[in-house]
mmCIF file of C-alpha atoms in Angstrom:
data_model
loop_
_atom_site.group_PDB
_atom_site.id
_atom_site.type_symbol
_atom_site.label_atom_id
_atom_site.label_comp_id
_atom_site.label_asym_id
_atom_site.label_seq_id
_atom_site.Cartn_x
_atom_site.Cartn_y
_atom_site.Cartn_z
ATOM 1 C CA ASN A 1 -0.007 0.020 0.015
ATOM 2 C CA ALA A 2 2.121 2.874 -1.260
ATOM 3 C CA GLY A 3 1.906 6.099 0.690
ATOM 4 C CA VAL A 4 2.054 9.626 -0.627
ATOM 5 C CA MET A 5 4.921 9.848 -3.070
ATOM 6 C CA GLN A 6 6.863 12.994 -3.655
ATOM 7 C CA ASN A 7 9.689 13.643 -5.975
ATOM 8 C CA PRO A 8 12.333 14.759 -6.146
ATOM 9 C CA ARG A 9 13.397 14.399 -2.499
ATOM 10 C CA HIS A 10 16.002 17.139 -2.928
ATOM 11 C CA LEU A 11 16.041 19.871 -5.553
ATOM 12 C CA VAL A 12 18.724 22.491 -6.044
ATOM 13 C CA ARG A 13 18.072 25.489 -8.218
ATOM 14 C CA ARG A 14 19.840 28.775 -8.955
ATOM 15 C CA ARG A 15 18.025 32.073 -8.487
ATOM 16 C CA GLY A 16 15.690 32.795 -11.423
ATOM 17 C CA GLN A 17 15.219 29.166 -12.426
ATOM 18 C CA GLU A 18 11.970 27.179 -12.153
ATOM 19 C CA ALA A 19 11.272 24.468 -9.660
ATOM 20 C CA ARG A 20 8.709 21.730 -10.223
ATOM 21 C CA LEU A 21 7.643 19.524 -7.307
ATOM 22 C CA ARG A 22 5.531 16.435 -7.871
ATOM 23 C CA CYS A 23 3.117 14.603 -5.580
ATOM 24 C CA SER A 24 1.169 11.365 -6.172
ATOM 25 C CA PRO A 25 -1.470 10.824 -3.484
ATOM 26 C CA MET A 26 -2.191 7.595 -1.764
ATOM 27 C CA LYS A 27 -4.317 5.147 -3.739
ATOM 28 C CA GLY A 28 -7.960 6.064 -3.384
ATOM 29 C CA HIS A 29 -7.219 9.605 -2.238
ATOM 30 C CA SER A 30 -8.648 12.425 -4.347
ATOM 31 C CA HIS A 31 -7.733 15.409 -2.154
ATOM 32 C CA VAL A 32 -4.174 16.856 -2.232
ATOM 33 C CA TYR A 33 -2.756 19.578 -0.003
ATOM 34 C CA TRP A 34 0.576 21.348 -0.214
ATOM 35 C CA TYR A 35 2.351 22.749 2.826
ATOM 36 C CA ARG A 36 5.682 24.604 3.244
ATOM 37 C CA GLN A 37 7.973 24.199 6.175
ATOM 38 C CA LEU A 38 10.859 26.593 6.838
ATOM 39 C CA PRO A 39 13.718 25.332 9.055
ATOM 40 C CA GLU A 40 12.760 25.072 12.722
ATOM 41 C CA GLU A 41 9.196 26.175 11.984
ATOM 42 C CA GLY A 42 5.722 24.573 11.595
ATOM 43 C CA LEU A 43 3.907 23.701 8.423
ATOM 44 C CA LYS A 44 2.088 26.470 6.604
ATOM 45 C CA PHE A 45 -0.803 25.644 4.291
ATOM 46 C CA MET A 46 -0.373 26.697 0.639
ATOM 47 C CA VAL A 47 -3.027 25.109 -1.506
ATOM 48 C CA TYR A 48 -5.726 22.454 -1.595
ATOM 49 C CA LEU A 49 -6.723 20.684 -4.797
ATOM 50 C CA GLN A 50 -8.958 17.984 -6.113
ATOM 51 C CA LYS A 51 -8.725 16.496 -9.569
ATOM 52 C CA GLU A 52 -8.746 19.346 -12.063
ATOM 53 C CA ASN A 53 -9.874 21.863 -9.462
ATOM 54 C CA ILE A 54 -8.131 24.285 -7.070
ATOM 55 C CA ILE A 55 -10.352 24.381 -3.997
ATOM 56 C CA ASP A 56 -8.406 26.734 -1.768
ATOM 57 C CA GLU A 57 -5.205 28.613 -2.679
ATOM 58 C CA SER A 58 -5.399 31.164 0.118
ATOM 59 C CA GLY A 59 -1.911 30.222 1.468
ATOM 60 C CA MET A 60 -0.088 30.439 -1.795
ATOM 61 C CA PRO A 61 1.798 33.580 -2.841
ATOM 62 C CA LYS A 62 0.019 35.355 -5.655
ATOM 63 C CA GLU A 63 3.081 35.591 -7.862
ATOM 64 C CA ARG A 64 5.498 32.956 -9.140
ATOM 65 C CA PHE A 65 3.634 30.066 -7.450
ATOM 66 C CA SER A 66 1.070 27.797 -9.145
ATOM 67 C CA ALA A 67 -0.358 24.405 -8.552
ATOM 68 C CA GLU A 68 -2.368 21.815 -10.519
ATOM 69 C CA PHE A 69 -3.784 18.359 -10.093
ATOM 70 C CA PRO A 70 -4.625 17.093 -13.602
ATOM 71 C CA LYS A 71 -7.099 14.322 -14.428
ATOM 72 C CA GLU A 72 -4.164 11.953 -15.082
ATOM 73 C CA GLY A 73 -0.808 12.162 -13.299
ATOM 74 C CA PRO A 74 0.540 13.694 -10.135
ATOM 75 C CA SER A 75 -0.169 17.061 -8.606
ATOM 76 C CA ILE A 76 2.478 19.637 -9.465
ATOM 77 C CA LEU A 77 3.665 22.673 -7.434
ATOM 78 C CA ARG A 78 5.495 25.051 -9.693
ATOM 79 C CA ILE A 79 7.689 27.938 -8.521
ATOM 80 C CA GLN A 80 8.924 30.273 -11.210
ATOM 81 C CA GLN A 81 11.927 32.602 -10.946
ATOM 82 C CA VAL A 82 12.951 31.140 -7.574
ATOM 83 C CA VAL A 83 14.528 33.351 -4.885
ATOM 84 C CA ARG A 84 16.579 32.423 -1.844
ATOM 85 C CA GLY A 85 13.464 32.773 0.357
ATOM 86 C CA ASP A 86 11.837 29.909 -1.431
ATOM 87 C CA SER A 87 14.320 27.468 0.232
ATOM 88 C CA ALA A 88 12.234 25.207 2.368
ATOM 89 C CA ALA A 89 10.754 21.743 2.704
ATOM 90 C CA TYR A 90 7.566 21.352 0.680
ATOM 91 C CA PHE A 91 5.226 18.620 1.876
ATOM 92 C CA CYS A 92 2.320 17.138 0.128
ATOM 93 C CA ALA A 93 -0.553 15.451 1.948
ATOM 94 C CA SER A 94 -3.607 13.534 0.686
ATOM 95 C CA SER A 95 -6.893 12.391 2.082
ATOM 96 C CA PRO A 96 -9.840 10.381 0.831
ATOM 97 C CA ARG A 97 -12.949 11.860 -0.864
ATOM 98 C CA ASP A 98 -14.922 12.232 2.315
ATOM 99 C CA LEU A 99 -14.297 15.461 4.110
ATOM 100 C CA GLY A 100 -12.817 15.358 7.565
ATOM 101 C CA GLN A 101 -10.587 12.363 6.919
ATOM 102 C CA PRO A 102 -6.975 12.360 8.131
ATOM 103 C CA GLN A 103 -4.299 13.825 5.977
ATOM 104 C CA HIS A 104 -1.231 11.645 5.343
ATOM 105 C CA PHE A 105 2.028 13.223 4.384
ATOM 106 C CA GLY A 106 4.706 12.384 1.864
ATOM 107 C CA ASP A 107 8.464 12.570 2.553
ATOM 108 C CA GLY A 108 8.706 16.118 1.214
ATOM 109 C CA THR A 109 10.904 17.863 -1.317
ATOM 110 C CA ARG A 110 13.735 19.916 0.144
ATOM 111 C CA LEU A 111 14.329 22.845 -2.131
ATOM 112 C CA SER A 112 17.627 24.703 -1.909
ATOM 113 C CA ILE A 113 18.220 27.924 -3.860
ATOM 114 C CA LEU A 114 21.788 28.819 -4.636
ATOM 115 C CA GLY B 1 -8.833 32.570 9.882
ATOM 116 C CA GLU B 2 -7.840 29.923 12.335
ATOM 117 C CA ASN B 3 -4.875 30.483 14.662
ATOM 118 C CA VAL B 4 -3.259 27.719 16.672
ATOM 119 C CA GLU B 5 -0.777 28.304 19.530
ATOM 120 C CA GLN B 6 1.274 25.535 21.020
ATOM 121 C CA HIS B 7 3.291 25.270 24.270
ATOM 122 C CA PRO B 8 5.931 24.578 25.290
ATOM 123 C CA SER B 9 8.321 24.972 22.406
ATOM 124 C CA THR B 10 10.779 22.574 24.062
ATOM 125 C CA LEU B 11 10.274 19.906 26.599
ATOM 126 C CA SER B 12 12.830 17.620 28.256
ATOM 127 C CA VAL B 13 11.615 14.699 30.383
ATOM 128 C CA GLN B 14 13.263 11.688 32.036
ATOM 129 C CA GLU B 15 12.600 8.319 30.454
ATOM 130 C CA GLY B 16 9.439 6.820 32.055
ATOM 131 C CA ASP B 17 7.940 10.207 32.938
ATOM 132 C CA SER B 18 4.900 11.744 31.264
ATOM 133 C CA ALA B 19 4.921 14.534 28.769
ATOM 134 C CA VAL B 20 2.090 16.990 28.135
ATOM 135 C CA ILE B 21 1.871 19.429 25.205
ATOM 136 C CA LYS B 22 -0.957 22.049 25.006
ATOM 137 C CA CYS B 23 -2.572 23.841 22.140
ATOM 138 C CA THR B 24 -5.206 26.505 21.848
ATOM 139 C CA TYR B 25 -7.251 27.418 18.784
ATOM 140 C CA SER B 26 -9.251 30.499 17.829
ATOM 141 C CA ASP B 27 -12.042 29.251 15.514
ATOM 142 C CA SER B 28 -14.913 27.930 17.659
ATOM 143 C CA ALA B 29 -16.245 26.075 14.600
ATOM 144 C CA SER B 30 -13.116 23.913 14.342
ATOM 145 C CA ASN B 31 -14.068 20.281 14.388
ATOM 146 C CA TYR B 32 -10.931 18.133 13.859
ATOM 147 C CA PHE B 33 -7.669 18.153 15.754
ATOM 148 C CA PRO B 34 -4.792 15.847 14.674
ATOM 149 C CA TRP B 35 -1.362 15.464 16.277
ATOM 150 C CA TYR B 36 1.733 14.796 14.141
ATOM 151 C CA LYS B 37 5.169 13.520 15.174
ATOM 152 C CA GLN B 38 8.101 14.612 13.008
ATOM 153 C CA GLU B 39 11.570 13.138 13.366
ATOM 154 C CA LEU B 40 14.556 15.053 11.916
ATOM 155 C CA GLY B 41 14.441 15.074 8.139
ATOM 156 C CA LYS B 42 11.322 12.945 8.014
ATOM 157 C CA ARG B 43 7.667 13.395 7.154
ATOM 158 C CA PRO B 44 5.052 14.447 9.713
ATOM 159 C CA GLN B 45 3.411 11.271 10.887
ATOM 160 C CA LEU B 46 -0.129 11.250 12.273
ATOM 161 C CA ILE B 47 -0.119 9.714 15.756
ATOM 162 C CA ILE B 48 -3.600 10.521 17.024
ATOM 163 C CA ASP B 49 -6.609 12.714 16.215
ATOM 164 C CA ILE B 50 -9.831 13.760 17.877
ATOM 165 C CA ARG B 51 -13.066 15.192 16.609
ATOM 166 C CA SER B 52 -15.138 17.877 18.272
ATOM 167 C CA ASN B 53 -17.878 15.459 19.407
ATOM 168 C CA VAL B 54 -15.391 13.596 21.639
ATOM 169 C CA GLY B 55 -13.709 14.841 24.786
ATOM 170 C CA GLU B 56 -10.889 12.295 25.087
ATOM 171 C CA LYS B 57 -9.235 9.580 22.954
ATOM 172 C CA LYS B 58 -6.565 7.132 23.962
ATOM 173 C CA ASP B 59 -4.168 4.879 22.009
ATOM 174 C CA GLN B 60 -1.766 2.897 24.227
ATOM 175 C CA ARG B 61 0.632 5.414 25.742
ATOM 176 C CA ILE B 62 -0.805 8.364 23.868
ATOM 177 C CA ALA B 63 -4.017 10.331 24.747
ATOM 178 C CA VAL B 64 -5.550 13.542 23.565
ATOM 179 C CA THR B 65 -8.084 15.662 25.418
ATOM 180 C CA LEU B 66 -10.292 18.389 24.015
ATOM 181 C CA ASN B 67 -11.988 21.214 25.836
ATOM 182 C CA LYS B 68 -14.291 22.917 23.364
ATOM 183 C CA THR B 69 -15.441 25.553 25.767
ATOM 184 C CA ALA B 70 -11.944 26.742 26.471
ATOM 185 C CA LYS B 71 -10.830 26.014 22.909
ATOM 186 C CA HIS B 72 -7.804 23.976 23.889
ATOM 187 C CA PHE B 73 -6.601 20.452 23.380
ATOM 188 C CA SER B 74 -3.653 18.570 24.810
ATOM 189 C CA LEU B 75 -1.403 15.564 23.978
ATOM 190 C CA HIS B 76 -0.384 13.279 26.800
ATOM 191 C CA ILE B 77 2.402 10.726 26.422
ATOM 192 C CA THR B 78 2.888 8.390 29.376
ATOM 193 C CA GLU B 79 5.905 6.162 30.150
ATOM 194 C CA THR B 80 8.059 8.109 27.696
ATOM 195 C CA GLN B 81 10.832 6.329 25.797
ATOM 196 C CA PRO B 82 13.908 7.670 23.975
ATOM 197 C CA GLU B 83 12.223 6.893 20.632
ATOM 198 C CA ASP B 84 9.441 9.396 21.570
ATOM 199 C CA SER B 85 12.039 12.136 21.039
ATOM 200 C CA ALA B 86 10.869 14.257 18.097
ATOM 201 C CA VAL B 87 9.031 17.452 17.227
ATOM 202 C CA TYR B 88 5.288 17.240 17.845
ATOM 203 C CA PHE B 89 2.751 19.474 16.005
ATOM 204 C CA CYS B 90 -0.835 20.034 16.820
ATOM 205 C CA ALA B 91 -3.258 21.157 14.120
ATOM 206 C CA ALA B 92 -6.827 22.205 13.748
ATOM 207 C CA LYS B 93 -9.281 22.205 10.897
ATOM 208 C CA GLY B 94 -11.377 25.255 10.985
ATOM 209 C CA SER B 95 -14.692 26.244 9.391
ATOM 210 C CA SER B 96 -13.063 27.560 6.257
ATOM 211 C CA GLY B 97 -12.572 24.377 4.335
ATOM 212 C CA ASP B 98 -10.387 21.325 4.712
ATOM 213 C CA LYS B 99 -6.969 22.821 5.324
ATOM 214 C CA LEU B 100 -5.039 22.260 8.541
ATOM 215 C CA THR B 101 -3.609 25.083 10.609
ATOM 216 C CA PHE B 102 -0.558 23.917 12.495
ATOM 217 C CA GLY B 103 0.970 24.968 15.787
ATOM 218 C CA THR B 104 4.631 25.977 15.923
ATOM 219 C CA GLY B 105 5.786 22.599 17.291
ATOM 220 C CA THR B 106 7.208 21.213 20.504
ATOM 221 C CA ARG B 107 10.622 19.621 20.553
ATOM 222 C CA LEU B 108 10.461 16.749 22.974
ATOM 223 C CA ALA B 109 13.668 15.218 24.306
ATOM 224 C CA VAL B 110 13.438 12.005 26.443
ATOM 225 C CA ARG B 111 16.565 11.574 28.506
ATOM 226 C CA PRO B 112 17.575 7.873 29.007
#
């Protein structure tokens, strides 16, 4: 029973490049959430998606950040023109269709900006 | 929106003693409160959760209590072991959708 799969585990980018982070939810889960964790801090909600729909993006910066969860394939968090402040661990979580179910996290992608 | 505060930020206990971590939340409509354990460099792992229609829930050495009137909930770990050492996060799901709002974490150290 595979859990939430994220890749890559580590990603290094230079300032101004693009970063693409991928998340495949657990089997049977149709809700995906992205959270950001800065070193020594808690997790901050970014965006909540269902297949082909963004449900809540209230935690995502208006510029440079975008997310999608297509009908086929993983959810993608895309950061354009990365800056040093984007360095963080980005975690994806998934939950089943029914609201109020527990969210299970992937291993995260650690993004480092040179 | 929801705001979750967590105390203490660090906690050191002797092996075998109990540990208690407390959280308060602001949104009185919040209805779901999970606790996650995160070891260094690893994913947050759900260890226990409680819903607003329940006052207490227990799973072996771990228990969570919820006081809806005071808007606070607590994690209790009894008979602590060195492998309980980790950062623990509380979270709350408010009335504005399905997202979780996390506390700032408690770094628990269990001394052998």
